[in-house]
Tab-separated table of C-alpha atoms in Angstrom:
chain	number	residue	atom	x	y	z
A	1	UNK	CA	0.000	0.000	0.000
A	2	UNK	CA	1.435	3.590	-0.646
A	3	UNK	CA	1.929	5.718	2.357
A	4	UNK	CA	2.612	8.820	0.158
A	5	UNK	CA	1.920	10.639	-2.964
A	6	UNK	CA	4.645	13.218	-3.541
A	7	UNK	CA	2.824	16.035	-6.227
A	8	UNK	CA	5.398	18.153	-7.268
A	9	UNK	CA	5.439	21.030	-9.750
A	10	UNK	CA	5.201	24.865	-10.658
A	11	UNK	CA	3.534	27.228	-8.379
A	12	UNK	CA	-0.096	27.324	-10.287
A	13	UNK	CA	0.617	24.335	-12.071
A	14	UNK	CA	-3.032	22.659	-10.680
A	15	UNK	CA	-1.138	20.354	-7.492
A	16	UNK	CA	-3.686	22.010	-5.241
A	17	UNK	CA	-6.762	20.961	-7.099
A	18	UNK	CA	-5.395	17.539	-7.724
A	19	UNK	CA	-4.718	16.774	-4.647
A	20	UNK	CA	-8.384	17.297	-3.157
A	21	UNK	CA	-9.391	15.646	-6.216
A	22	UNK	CA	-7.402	12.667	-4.775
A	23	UNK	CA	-8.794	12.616	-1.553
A	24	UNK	CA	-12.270	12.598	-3.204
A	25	UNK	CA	-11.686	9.767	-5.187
A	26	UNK	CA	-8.940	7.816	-3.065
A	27	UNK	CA	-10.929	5.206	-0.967
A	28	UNK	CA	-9.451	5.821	2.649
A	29	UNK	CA	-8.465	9.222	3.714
A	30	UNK	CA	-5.980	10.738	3.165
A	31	UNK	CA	-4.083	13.882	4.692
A	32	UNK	CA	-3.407	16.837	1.704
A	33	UNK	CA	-0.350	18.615	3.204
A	34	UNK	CA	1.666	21.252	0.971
A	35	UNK	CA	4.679	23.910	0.790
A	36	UNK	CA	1.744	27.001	1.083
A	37	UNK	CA	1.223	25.442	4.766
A	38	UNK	CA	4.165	25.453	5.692
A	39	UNK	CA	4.820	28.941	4.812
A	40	UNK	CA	1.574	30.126	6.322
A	41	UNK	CA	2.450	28.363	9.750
A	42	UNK	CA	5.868	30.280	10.036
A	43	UNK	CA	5.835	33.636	11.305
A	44	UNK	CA	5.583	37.327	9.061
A	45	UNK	CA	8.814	37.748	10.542
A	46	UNK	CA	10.159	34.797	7.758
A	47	UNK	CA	9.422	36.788	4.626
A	48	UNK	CA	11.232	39.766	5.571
A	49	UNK	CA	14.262	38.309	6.646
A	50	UNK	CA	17.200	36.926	4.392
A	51	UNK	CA	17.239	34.059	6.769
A	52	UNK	CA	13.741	33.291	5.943
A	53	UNK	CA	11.748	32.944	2.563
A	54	UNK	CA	11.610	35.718	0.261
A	55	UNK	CA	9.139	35.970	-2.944
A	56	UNK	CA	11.416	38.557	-5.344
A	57	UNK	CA	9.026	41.225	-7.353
A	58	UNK	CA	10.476	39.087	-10.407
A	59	UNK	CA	8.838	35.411	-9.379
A	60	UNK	CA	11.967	33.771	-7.873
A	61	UNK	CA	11.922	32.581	-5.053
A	62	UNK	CA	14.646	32.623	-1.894
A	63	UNK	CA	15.017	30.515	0.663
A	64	UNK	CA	17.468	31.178	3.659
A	65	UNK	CA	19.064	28.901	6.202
A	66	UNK	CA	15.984	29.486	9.267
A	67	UNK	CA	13.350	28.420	6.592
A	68	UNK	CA	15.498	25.427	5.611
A	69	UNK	CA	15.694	24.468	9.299
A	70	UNK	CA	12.345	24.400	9.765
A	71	UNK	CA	11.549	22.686	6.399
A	72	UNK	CA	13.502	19.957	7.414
A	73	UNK	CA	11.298	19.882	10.636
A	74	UNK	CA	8.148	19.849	8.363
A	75	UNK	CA	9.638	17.213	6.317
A	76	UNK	CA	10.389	15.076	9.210
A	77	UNK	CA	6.860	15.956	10.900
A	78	UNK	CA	5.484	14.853	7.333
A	79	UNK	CA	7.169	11.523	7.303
A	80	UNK	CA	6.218	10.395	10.803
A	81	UNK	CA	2.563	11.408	10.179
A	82	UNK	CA	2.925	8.870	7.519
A	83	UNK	CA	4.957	6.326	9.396
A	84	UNK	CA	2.132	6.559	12.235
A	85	UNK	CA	-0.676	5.399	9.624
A	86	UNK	CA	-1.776	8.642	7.889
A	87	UNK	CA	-1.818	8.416	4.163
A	88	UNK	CA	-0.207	11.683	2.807
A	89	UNK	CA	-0.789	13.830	-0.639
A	90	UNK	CA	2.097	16.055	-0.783
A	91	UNK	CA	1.928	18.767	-2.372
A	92	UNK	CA	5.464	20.637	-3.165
A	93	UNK	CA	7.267	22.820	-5.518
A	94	UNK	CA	10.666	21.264	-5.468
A	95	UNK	CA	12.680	24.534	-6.113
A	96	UNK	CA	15.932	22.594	-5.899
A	97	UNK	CA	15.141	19.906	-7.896
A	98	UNK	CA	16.928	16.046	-7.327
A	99	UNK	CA	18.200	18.229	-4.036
A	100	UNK	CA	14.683	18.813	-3.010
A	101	UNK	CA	13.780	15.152	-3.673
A	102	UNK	CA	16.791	13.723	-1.998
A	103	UNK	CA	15.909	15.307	0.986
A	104	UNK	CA	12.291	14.071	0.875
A	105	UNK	CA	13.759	10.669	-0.152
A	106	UNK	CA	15.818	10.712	3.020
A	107	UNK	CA	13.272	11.537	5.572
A	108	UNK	CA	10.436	9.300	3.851
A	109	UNK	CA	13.253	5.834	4.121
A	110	UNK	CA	11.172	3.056	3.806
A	111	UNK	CA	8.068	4.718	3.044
A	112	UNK	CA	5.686	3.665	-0.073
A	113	UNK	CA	6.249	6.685	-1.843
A	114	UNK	CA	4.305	7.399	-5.266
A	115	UNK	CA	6.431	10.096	-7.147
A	116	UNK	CA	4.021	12.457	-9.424
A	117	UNK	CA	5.526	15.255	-11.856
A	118	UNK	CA	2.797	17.674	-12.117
A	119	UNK	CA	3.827	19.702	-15.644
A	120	UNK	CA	1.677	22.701	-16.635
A	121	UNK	CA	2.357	24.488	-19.848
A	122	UNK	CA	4.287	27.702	-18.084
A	123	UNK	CA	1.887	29.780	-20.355
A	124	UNK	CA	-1.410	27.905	-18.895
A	125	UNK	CA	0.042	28.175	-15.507
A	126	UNK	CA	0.918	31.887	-15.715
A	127	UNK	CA	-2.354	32.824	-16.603
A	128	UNK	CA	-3.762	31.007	-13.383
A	129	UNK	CA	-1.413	32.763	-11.664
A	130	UNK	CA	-3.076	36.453	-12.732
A	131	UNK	CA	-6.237	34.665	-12.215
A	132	UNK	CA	-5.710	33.596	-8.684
A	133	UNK	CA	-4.813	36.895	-7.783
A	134	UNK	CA	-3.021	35.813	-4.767
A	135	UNK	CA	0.699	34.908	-6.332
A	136	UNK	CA	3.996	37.236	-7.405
A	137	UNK	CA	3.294	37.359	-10.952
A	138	UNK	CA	6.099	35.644	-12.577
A	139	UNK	CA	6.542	32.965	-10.068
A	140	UNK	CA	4.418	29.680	-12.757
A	141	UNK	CA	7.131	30.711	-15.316
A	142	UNK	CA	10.085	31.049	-13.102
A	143	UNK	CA	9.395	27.938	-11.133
A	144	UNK	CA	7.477	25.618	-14.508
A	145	UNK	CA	10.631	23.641	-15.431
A	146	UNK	CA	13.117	24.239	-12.715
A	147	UNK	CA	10.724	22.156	-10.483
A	148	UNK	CA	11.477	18.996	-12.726
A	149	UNK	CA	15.003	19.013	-13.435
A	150	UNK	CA	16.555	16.276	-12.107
A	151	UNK	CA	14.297	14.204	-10.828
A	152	UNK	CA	13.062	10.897	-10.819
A	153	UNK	CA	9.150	10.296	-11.226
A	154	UNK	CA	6.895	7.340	-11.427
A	155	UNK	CA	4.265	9.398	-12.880
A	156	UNK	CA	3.479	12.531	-14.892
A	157	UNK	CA	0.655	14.296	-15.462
A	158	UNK	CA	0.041	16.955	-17.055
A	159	UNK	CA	-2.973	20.026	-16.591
A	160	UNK	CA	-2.478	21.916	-19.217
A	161	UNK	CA	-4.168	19.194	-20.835
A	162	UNK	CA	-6.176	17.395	-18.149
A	163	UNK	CA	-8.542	18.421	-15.457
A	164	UNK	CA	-7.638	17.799	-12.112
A	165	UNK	CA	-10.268	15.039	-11.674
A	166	UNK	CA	-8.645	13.374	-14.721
A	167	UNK	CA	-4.913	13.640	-13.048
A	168	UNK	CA	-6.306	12.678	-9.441
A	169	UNK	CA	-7.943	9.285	-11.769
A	170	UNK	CA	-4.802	8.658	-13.411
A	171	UNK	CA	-2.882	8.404	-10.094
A	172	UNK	CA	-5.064	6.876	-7.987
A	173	UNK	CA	-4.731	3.887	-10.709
A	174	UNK	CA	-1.270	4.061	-9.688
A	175	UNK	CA	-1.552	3.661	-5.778
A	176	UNK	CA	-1.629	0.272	-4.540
């Protein structure tokens, strides 16, 4: 049985909607955890600090040694959720690529882990972006194939030409 489903890709790249899509059609529940949590549990503080997280006026994205320190906590926290019987959707935008997954890789050990590319056109994805209204414009095309480089999957999907529902369908064939 798979303990986790790792969704990563592009900031607007349709992770979010896929995931509750999973946990719709998934039959035992599952937890939907992702990288805008963690940000929104860390304090104000974090995003004007260089130690912190920083979102650039351009769409990149910083990240300083206090937010990797307590990444690595969330990680952890993440992976003994799942170790203690909670089914995990992950939902991540692997700025550092194979780094990024390494690290998950590490903390996850012996985990059942279900590895999911999400790819999004980074023209479809930027124009969710204006349409969410809540993003740094530039952030989808910054982040739409830096995400992916690297890395290992055992599955890709892709919104730009699927709905979410489709993608959730596609993976849940997947998870045993």
């Amino acid at each position: 049985m798979t303990d986790v489903i790792v969704l990563n890709g592009g900031s607007s790249s349709g992770k979010s909607g896929i995931a509750r899509c999973l946990q719709a059609v998934l039959p035992d529940p599952w937890l939907a955890l992702g990288a805008d949590a963690l940000v929104d549990a860390m304090p104000a503080s974090m995003q004007a600090s260089d130690a912190g997280i920083e979102f650039a006026p351009d769409g990149q994205v910083i990240v300083g040694p206090e937010f990797r320190t307590l990444e690595a906590a969330w990680i952890e926290g993440v992976a003994a959720m799942a170790r203690a019987g909670a089914p995990v959707i992950v939902d991540e935008v692997f700025l550092g690529g194979a780094d990024s997954q390494k690290r998950w890789q590490k903390a996850l050990g012996e985990l059942r882990v279900l590895w999911v590319g999400v790819r999004c056109d980074s023209a479809v994805a930027a124009g969710r972006e204006v349409a969410r209204g809540d993003r740094v414009i530039g952030m989808a095309a910054s982040q739409a194939d830096v995400v992916h480089r690297g890395m290992v999957y055992d599955l890709e999907v892709d919104t730009a030409h699927a709905e979410s529902m489709e993608c959730a369908r596609t993976i849940a064939a997947h998870v045993s």
